[in-house]
Amino acid sequence: MTSPDILVIGGGIAGLSAAAALSSHARVTVLEAEEQIGFHSSGRSATMVHYALGDRLVRALTLASRPFFDEPPDGFSDVPLGRRTPVLVHAREDEREALDKLDAEISHFATLERLDAAGVHTLCPLLREDARHGIADLNGTRLDPHALLQGNLRKLRSRGGELHTGHRIAAIAREGATWAVTSEKGERFFVPTLVNAAGSWADRIAELAGVQPIGLEPKRRTIITFDAPAGTDLEHLPFTKTIGDELYFGSESGRLFASPMDEVPSEATDAQPDEYEVALAAYRMGERTTVEVRQIHSKWAGLRTFTSDRHPAVGFAPDSEGFFWLAGQGGFGLQTSPAMAAIAESLIGGTAWPVPDVAREDLLPDRFLRQPA
Ligand SMILES: Cc1cc2nc3c(=O)[nH]c(=O)nc-3n(C[C@H](O)[C@H](O)[C@H](O)COP(=O)(O)OP(=O)(O)OC[C@H]3O[C@@H](n4cnc5c(N)ncnc54)[C@H](O)[C@@H]3O)c2cc1C
């Protein structure tokens, strides 16, 4: 039996970054079902910080998170949290209008270079000739998710917080002003404040607690890795994305990685790659680049979990005291994690609102609360 002030369910990037931030205000314990942190979505991502996904709100959260990645707090990590990796979004002639639109949307958040066909192929020589237009953010960042997770864990522990792995929550009950939380193995915790950072499982956690779910939708995304053509300059290869959500690729540990940007509805589960999406990734590499994927070196899948408006849900549940939502980070949970943690700290710990460009109401879970008939 343990009694911290705040219990965080989920040892992914959402749970650990919020726990680290909250540990300056309270005694915080994180419970993670798996034996290791970041086992699910947080350990399976493309690890990019870029502005070509999401909308204005997601971009604002990303922009607010950038200083943390570029200059982490003293003692947070012994290694850099990321390295500069250019981001190239390219278009065929018939896709030019969509590229113009994205250019206008992103230019508020990042300094972009507009590229003609020659510029596109200089930056990414692997693309086919029909890639005639591009925008490049030379300030893109490829994150080290391990360093990010471990840094947050280190910060949590340095302030007396705890992480318990192998603790899958099986029951949650309200006992007076306290949440009584029981793991599958029977360990019990009593807390006034519960933070639901269970990723794809966050609606299930709400159901366990008798709180109304918010309609989260986990969607599977697949990544493959394979050999690059001889002579490819992997060191300088940009993260390269089609203007439509068809394909992205980049370098990965001496090889190439690619995703067909699939969004296949899924249960909350240990996602596995499906052969169709694996084949689709290879097919689209052949369609948009000069690379022939002869042999797949490795493949994986992970879940990106969205709310219905594709904005995250952060804040206390309006229908239950002390139950805090931190869910729905979709495909941007790593790159927005510092801002999201600061928002959780503000709403729970009472610190100043950290992202002036984002309205609190746009993030609160209240917007999903079912109206009584
Ligand atoms: C292929 C792919 C590419 C992506 N690319 C990017 C990218 O380039 N940039 C970016 O920013 N984001 C990207 N993302 C999204 C990012 O990975 C997620 O938004 C982020 O990892 C979500 O973090 P989380 O902590 O909410 O979820 P998770 O990492 O899944 O953590 C939730 C944790 O809760 C635990 N849990 C669940 N139920 C229980 C229970 N009952 N008891 C205890 N613990 C429980 C789980 O075991 C899990 O570890 C990508 C995702 C995928 C799949």
Coordinates of C-alpha atoms and ligand atoms in Angstrom, one line a residue:
M1 CA 0.0 0.0 0.0
T2 CA 1.5 3.3 -1.1
S3 CA 0.1 6.9 -0.9
P4 CA 1.7 9.4 -3.3
D5 CA -0.1 12.7 -4.1
I6 CA -0.3 11.9 -7.8
L7 CA -0.4 8.6 -9.5
V8 CA 0.4 8.6 -13.2
I9 CA -0.9 5.6 -15.2
G10 CA 1.4 5.0 -18.2
G11 CA 5.2 5.1 -18.6
G12 CA 5.3 6.5 -22.2
I13 CA 6.5 9.9 -23.0
A14 CA 3.2 11.6 -21.9
G15 CA 3.2 10.0 -18.5
L16 CA 6.9 10.4 -17.8
S17 CA 7.2 14.0 -19.0
A18 CA 4.1 15.0 -17.0
A19 CA 5.4 13.1 -13.9
A20 CA 8.8 14.8 -14.1
A21 CA 7.1 18.3 -14.3
L22 CA 4.7 17.6 -11.5
S23 CA 7.3 16.2 -9.2
S24 CA 8.4 19.8 -8.2
H25 CA 4.9 20.2 -6.7
A26 CA 4.0 16.8 -5.3
R27 CA 5.0 13.2 -4.6
V28 CA 4.5 11.4 -7.9
T29 CA 4.5 7.7 -8.7
V30 CA 4.2 6.4 -12.3
L31 CA 2.8 2.9 -12.9
E32 CA 3.6 1.2 -16.2
A33 CA 2.1 -2.1 -17.2
E34 CA 5.1 -3.3 -19.2
E35 CA 8.5 -4.2 -17.9
Q36 CA 10.2 -1.3 -19.7
I37 CA 9.2 2.3 -20.3
G38 CA 8.3 3.5 -23.8
F39 CA 7.4 -0.1 -24.9
H40 CA 4.3 1.0 -26.9
S41 CA 3.8 4.1 -29.1
S42 CA 6.7 6.1 -27.5
G43 CA 9.2 3.5 -28.6
R44 CA 7.9 3.0 -32.1
S45 CA 7.7 6.4 -33.7
A46 CA 9.5 8.2 -36.5
T47 CA 11.1 10.4 -33.8
M48 CA 10.7 13.6 -35.8
V49 CA 10.0 17.2 -34.7
H50 CA 8.4 18.9 -37.8
Y51 CA 5.5 21.1 -38.8
A52 CA 4.1 19.1 -41.7
L53 CA 1.5 17.3 -39.6
G54 CA -1.4 18.5 -37.6
D55 CA -3.0 21.9 -37.6
R56 CA -2.3 25.3 -36.1
L57 CA -2.8 24.0 -32.5
V58 CA -0.5 21.1 -32.9
R59 CA 2.1 23.3 -34.5
A60 CA 1.8 25.8 -31.7
L61 CA 2.4 23.0 -29.1
T62 CA 5.4 21.8 -31.2
L63 CA 6.9 25.3 -31.4
A64 CA 6.5 25.8 -27.7
S65 CA 8.3 22.5 -27.2
R66 CA 11.3 23.3 -29.4
P67 CA 13.4 25.2 -26.8
F68 CA 13.3 22.2 -24.5
F69 CA 14.8 19.9 -27.2
D70 CA 17.4 22.4 -28.2
E71 CA 18.5 23.3 -24.7
P72 CA 17.2 20.9 -22.1
P73 CA 17.4 21.9 -18.5
D74 CA 20.7 21.3 -16.7
G75 CA 21.3 17.7 -15.8
F76 CA 18.4 16.4 -17.8
S77 CA 20.4 14.3 -20.2
D78 CA 24.1 13.5 -20.8
V79 CA 23.5 13.2 -24.5
P80 CA 21.7 15.6 -27.0
L81 CA 17.9 15.0 -27.2
G82 CA 18.1 15.3 -30.9
R83 CA 20.1 16.2 -34.0
R84 CA 19.4 18.6 -36.8
T85 CA 17.7 16.7 -39.7
P86 CA 16.2 18.7 -42.6
V87 CA 12.6 18.1 -43.4
L88 CA 11.6 18.1 -47.1
V89 CA 8.0 18.0 -48.3
H90 CA 7.8 17.5 -52.0
A91 CA 5.1 17.7 -54.7
R92 CA 4.5 16.7 -58.3
E93 CA 3.2 19.4 -60.7
D94 CA -0.4 18.4 -60.0
E95 CA 0.1 18.7 -56.2
R96 CA 1.6 22.1 -56.3
E97 CA -1.5 23.9 -54.9
A98 CA -1.5 21.7 -51.8
L99 CA 2.2 22.5 -51.3
D100 CA 1.5 26.2 -51.6
K101 CA -1.2 25.9 -48.9
L102 CA 1.1 24.0 -46.5
D103 CA 3.9 26.5 -47.2
A104 CA 1.6 29.3 -46.1
E105 CA 0.4 27.4 -43.0
I106 CA 3.9 26.3 -41.8
S107 CA 5.7 29.6 -42.5
H108 CA 4.2 31.1 -39.4
F109 CA 6.1 28.4 -37.3
A110 CA 9.3 27.7 -39.2
T111 CA 11.7 29.3 -41.6
L112 CA 11.1 27.5 -44.9
E113 CA 13.1 27.4 -48.1
R114 CA 11.0 27.1 -51.3
L115 CA 12.7 24.6 -53.7
D116 CA 12.4 24.1 -57.5
A117 CA 13.1 20.7 -59.1
A118 CA 16.9 21.2 -58.9
G119 CA 16.7 22.2 -55.3
V120 CA 14.5 19.2 -54.4
H121 CA 16.9 16.8 -56.0
T122 CA 20.0 18.4 -54.5
L123 CA 18.5 17.9 -51.1
C124 CA 17.2 14.4 -51.7
P125 CA 18.8 12.8 -54.8
L126 CA 16.7 9.6 -54.2
L127 CA 13.4 11.2 -55.4
R128 CA 12.0 10.5 -58.9
E129 CA 12.1 13.3 -61.5
D130 CA 8.4 14.1 -61.1
A131 CA 9.1 15.6 -57.7
R132 CA 9.3 19.2 -59.0
H133 CA 8.5 21.4 -56.1
G134 CA 9.5 21.4 -52.4
I135 CA 9.6 23.2 -49.1
A136 CA 12.4 22.5 -46.7
D137 CA 12.8 23.2 -43.1
L138 CA 16.5 23.0 -42.5
N139 CA 15.9 23.2 -38.8
G140 CA 14.0 19.9 -38.4
T141 CA 15.0 17.7 -35.5
R142 CA 15.3 13.9 -35.2
L143 CA 14.8 13.1 -31.5
D144 CA 16.5 10.5 -29.4
P145 CA 13.4 9.0 -27.7
H146 CA 15.5 7.0 -25.3
A147 CA 17.3 10.1 -24.1
L148 CA 14.0 11.9 -23.8
L149 CA 12.3 9.1 -21.7
Q150 CA 15.4 8.5 -19.5
G151 CA 15.9 12.3 -19.0
N152 CA 12.3 12.6 -17.7
L153 CA 12.8 9.5 -15.5
R154 CA 16.0 10.9 -14.1
K155 CA 14.3 14.2 -13.3
L156 CA 11.4 12.4 -11.6
R157 CA 13.7 10.3 -9.5
S158 CA 15.9 13.2 -8.5
R159 CA 12.9 14.8 -6.9
G160 CA 11.9 11.7 -5.0
G161 CA 9.3 10.4 -7.5
E162 CA 9.0 6.7 -8.3
L163 CA 8.4 4.5 -11.3
H164 CA 7.0 1.0 -11.0
T165 CA 7.2 -1.1 -14.1
G166 CA 5.3 -4.4 -14.5
H167 CA 2.3 -2.8 -12.7
R168 CA -0.8 -3.2 -15.0
I169 CA -3.8 -1.4 -13.4
A170 CA -6.7 -3.7 -13.2
A171 CA -9.2 -1.9 -10.9
I172 CA -9.9 1.7 -9.9
A173 CA -12.4 2.7 -7.3
R174 CA -13.5 6.0 -5.7
E175 CA -13.3 5.7 -1.9
G176 CA -14.4 9.1 -0.4
A177 CA -12.0 11.7 -1.7
T178 CA -9.5 9.1 -2.8
W179 CA -8.8 6.9 -5.8
A180 CA -8.0 3.3 -4.8
V181 CA -6.0 1.8 -7.6
T182 CA -5.2 -1.9 -7.8
S183 CA -2.7 -3.6 -10.1
E184 CA -3.1 -7.1 -11.6
K185 CA -0.7 -8.4 -9.0
G186 CA -2.7 -6.9 -6.2
E187 CA -0.5 -3.9 -5.3
R188 CA -2.7 -1.0 -4.0
F189 CA -2.3 2.7 -4.2
F190 CA -4.4 5.5 -2.7
V191 CA -4.3 9.0 -4.2
P192 CA -6.3 12.1 -4.5
T193 CA -5.2 12.7 -8.1
L194 CA -5.0 10.2 -10.9
V195 CA -3.3 11.1 -14.3
N196 CA -4.5 9.0 -17.1
A197 CA -1.6 8.8 -19.6
A198 CA -2.3 5.3 -20.8
G199 CA -2.0 6.2 -24.5
S200 CA -4.2 3.9 -26.6
W201 CA -5.7 2.4 -23.4
A202 CA -6.7 5.7 -21.9
D203 CA -10.5 5.2 -22.5
R204 CA -10.2 1.8 -20.9
I205 CA -8.6 3.4 -17.8
A206 CA -11.6 5.8 -17.7
E207 CA -14.0 2.9 -17.9
L208 CA -12.3 1.2 -15.0
A209 CA -12.6 4.4 -12.9
G210 CA -16.3 4.9 -13.9
V211 CA -15.4 8.0 -15.8
Q212 CA -17.0 8.7 -19.2
P213 CA -14.6 7.7 -22.1
I214 CA -13.8 10.5 -24.6
G215 CA -13.9 8.3 -27.8
L216 CA -10.2 7.8 -28.5
E217 CA -9.4 6.1 -31.7
P218 CA -6.1 4.2 -31.9
K219 CA -4.7 4.0 -35.5
R220 CA -1.9 1.7 -36.6
R221 CA 1.1 3.0 -38.5
T222 CA 3.8 0.8 -40.0
I223 CA 7.5 1.4 -40.6
I224 CA 10.0 -0.7 -42.5
T225 CA 13.8 -0.5 -42.8
F226 CA 15.9 -1.6 -45.7
D227 CA 19.3 -1.1 -47.4
A228 CA 20.0 2.2 -49.1
P229 CA 21.5 2.2 -52.6
A230 CA 25.3 2.2 -52.6
G231 CA 26.7 5.7 -52.2
T232 CA 23.7 7.2 -50.6
D233 CA 24.7 10.1 -48.3
L234 CA 22.7 8.9 -45.3
E235 CA 24.3 11.5 -43.0
H236 CA 22.7 14.4 -44.9
L237 CA 19.5 12.7 -46.1
P238 CA 16.4 14.7 -45.1
F239 CA 13.3 13.4 -43.6
T240 CA 11.4 13.3 -46.9
K241 CA 7.6 13.4 -47.1
T242 CA 5.1 13.5 -49.9
I243 CA 2.7 16.5 -49.8
G244 CA -0.2 14.1 -49.5
D245 CA -0.1 11.5 -46.6
E246 CA 1.4 8.7 -48.8
L247 CA 5.0 8.2 -47.9
Y248 CA 7.8 9.4 -45.7
F249 CA 11.3 8.1 -45.5
G250 CA 14.7 9.0 -44.1
S251 CA 17.9 7.4 -42.7
E252 CA 17.9 4.9 -39.9
S253 CA 21.0 3.4 -38.3
G254 CA 22.9 3.1 -41.6
R255 CA 19.8 2.1 -43.6
L256 CA 16.6 3.7 -44.8
F257 CA 13.3 3.7 -43.1
A258 CA 9.9 4.3 -44.8
S259 CA 6.2 4.5 -43.8
P260 CA 3.2 4.4 -46.1
M261 CA 1.6 6.7 -43.5
D262 CA -1.2 4.2 -42.9
E263 CA -3.9 4.9 -40.4
V264 CA -5.6 1.6 -39.8
P265 CA -8.2 1.6 -37.0
S266 CA -7.1 -0.7 -34.2
E267 CA -7.9 -2.0 -30.8
A268 CA -5.6 -0.8 -28.0
T269 CA -3.1 -3.6 -28.4
D270 CA 0.6 -4.5 -28.9
A271 CA 0.4 -3.4 -32.6
Q272 CA 2.1 -5.6 -35.2
P273 CA 2.9 -4.8 -38.8
D274 CA 0.4 -6.1 -41.3
E275 CA 1.9 -7.6 -44.6
Y276 CA -0.3 -5.3 -46.7
E277 CA 1.1 -2.1 -45.2
V278 CA 4.6 -3.5 -45.3
A279 CA 4.2 -4.2 -49.0
L280 CA 2.6 -0.8 -49.5
A281 CA 5.7 1.0 -48.0
A282 CA 8.0 -0.9 -50.4
Y283 CA 5.6 -0.2 -53.4
R284 CA 5.4 3.6 -52.6
M285 CA 9.2 3.8 -52.3
G286 CA 9.4 2.4 -55.9
E287 CA 6.7 4.8 -57.0
R288 CA 8.1 8.0 -55.6
T289 CA 11.9 7.3 -55.5
T290 CA 14.5 5.5 -57.5
V291 CA 15.1 3.1 -54.6
E292 CA 14.1 -0.5 -55.1
V293 CA 13.3 -2.3 -51.8
R294 CA 14.7 -5.7 -52.5
Q295 CA 14.8 -7.0 -48.9
I296 CA 13.2 -5.7 -45.8
H297 CA 15.6 -5.6 -42.9
S298 CA 13.1 -4.9 -40.1
K299 CA 9.5 -3.8 -39.6
W300 CA 7.3 -2.6 -36.8
A301 CA 4.0 -0.9 -36.1
G302 CA 2.7 1.3 -33.4
L303 CA -0.5 3.1 -32.5
R304 CA -1.3 6.8 -33.0
T305 CA -4.3 7.5 -30.8
F306 CA -6.6 10.4 -31.8
T307 CA -9.5 12.3 -30.3
S308 CA -12.3 13.1 -32.8
D309 CA -10.9 16.6 -33.4
R310 CA -7.3 15.4 -33.5
H311 CA -6.3 17.7 -30.7
P312 CA -5.1 16.2 -27.4
A313 CA -7.3 16.0 -24.3
V314 CA -5.6 17.5 -21.3
G315 CA -7.4 18.4 -18.1
F316 CA -9.5 17.2 -15.2
A317 CA -12.5 15.1 -16.2
P318 CA -15.6 17.3 -15.7
D319 CA -17.6 14.3 -14.5
S320 CA -15.2 13.0 -11.8
E321 CA -13.0 14.8 -9.2
G322 CA -9.3 14.2 -9.3
F323 CA -9.3 12.3 -12.6
F324 CA -6.9 14.0 -15.1
W325 CA -6.8 13.2 -18.8
L326 CA -3.5 13.4 -20.7
A327 CA -4.4 11.5 -23.9
G328 CA -5.0 11.8 -27.7
Q329 CA -1.4 12.9 -28.7
G330 CA -1.9 11.2 -32.1
G331 CA 1.2 11.3 -34.3
F332 CA 2.8 14.3 -32.4
G333 CA 3.2 13.0 -28.8
L334 CA 7.0 13.2 -28.7
Q335 CA 7.4 16.6 -30.4
T336 CA 4.8 18.2 -28.2
S337 CA 5.7 16.4 -24.9
P338 CA 7.5 19.4 -23.2
A339 CA 4.5 21.7 -23.8
M340 CA 2.0 19.1 -22.8
A341 CA 3.9 18.4 -19.6
A342 CA 4.0 22.1 -18.8
I343 CA 0.2 22.3 -19.5
A344 CA -0.4 19.4 -17.1
E345 CA 1.8 21.1 -14.5
S346 CA -0.2 24.3 -15.0
L347 CA -3.6 22.7 -14.6
I348 CA -2.6 20.5 -11.7
G349 CA 0.2 22.4 -10.0
G350 CA -1.3 25.9 -10.6
T351 CA 1.7 27.3 -12.5
A352 CA 1.2 29.9 -15.2
W353 CA -0.4 28.8 -18.5
P354 CA 2.7 27.9 -20.6
V355 CA 1.4 28.2 -24.2
P356 CA -0.3 31.6 -24.7
D357 CA -1.0 30.8 -28.4
V358 CA -3.2 27.9 -27.3
A359 CA -6.5 28.3 -25.5
R360 CA -7.1 26.0 -22.6
E361 CA -10.7 25.3 -23.7
D362 CA -9.4 23.8 -26.9
L363 CA -7.6 21.1 -24.9
L364 CA -9.9 20.3 -22.0
P365 CA -11.7 17.0 -22.2
D366 CA -15.0 18.7 -21.5
R367 CA -15.5 19.1 -25.2
F368 CA -16.2 15.4 -25.5
L369 CA -18.6 15.0 -22.6
R370 CA -21.8 13.5 -23.8
Q371 CA -24.8 15.8 -23.3
P372 CA -27.6 14.1 -21.4
A373 CA -30.5 13.1 -23.8
Ligands
LIG1 C1 4.8 4.8 -36.5 C2 4.7 6.0 -35.6 C3 5.4 7.2 -36.0 C4 5.3 8.3 -35.1 N1 6.1 9.4 -35.4 C5 6.1 10.4 -34.6 C6 7.0 11.5 -34.8 O1 7.7 11.5 -35.8 N2 6.9 12.6 -33.9 C7 6.1 12.5 -32.8 O2 6.1 13.5 -32.0 N3 5.3 11.5 -32.6 C8 5.2 10.5 -33.4 N4 4.4 9.4 -33.2 C9 3.4 9.5 -32.1 C10 4.0 9.3 -30.7 O3 4.8 8.1 -30.7 C11 2.8 9.2 -29.7 O4 2.0 10.3 -29.8 C12 3.4 9.1 -28.3 O5 4.3 8.1 -28.2 C13 2.2 8.8 -27.3 O6 2.8 8.7 -26.0 P1 1.9 8.1 -24.8 O7 2.8 8.2 -23.6 O8 0.6 8.8 -24.8 O9 1.6 6.6 -25.2 P2 2.4 5.3 -25.0 O10 3.9 5.4 -25.3 O11 1.7 4.2 -25.7 O12 2.4 5.1 -23.4 C14 1.2 4.6 -22.8 C15 1.6 3.6 -21.7 O13 0.5 3.3 -20.9 C16 0.7 2.0 -20.5 N5 -0.6 1.4 -20.0 C17 -1.7 1.2 -20.7 N6 -2.6 0.6 -19.9 C18 -2.1 0.5 -18.7 C19 -2.5 0.0 -17.4 N7 -3.7 -0.6 -17.3 N8 -1.7 0.0 -16.3 C20 -0.5 0.6 -16.4 N9 0.0 1.1 -17.6 C21 -0.8 1.0 -18.7 C22 1.2 1.3 -21.7 O14 1.8 0.1 -21.4 C23 2.1 2.3 -22.4 O15 3.5 2.1 -22.0 C24 4.5 8.3 -34.0 C25 3.8 7.1 -33.6 C26 3.9 6.0 -34.4 C27 3.2 4.7 -34.0

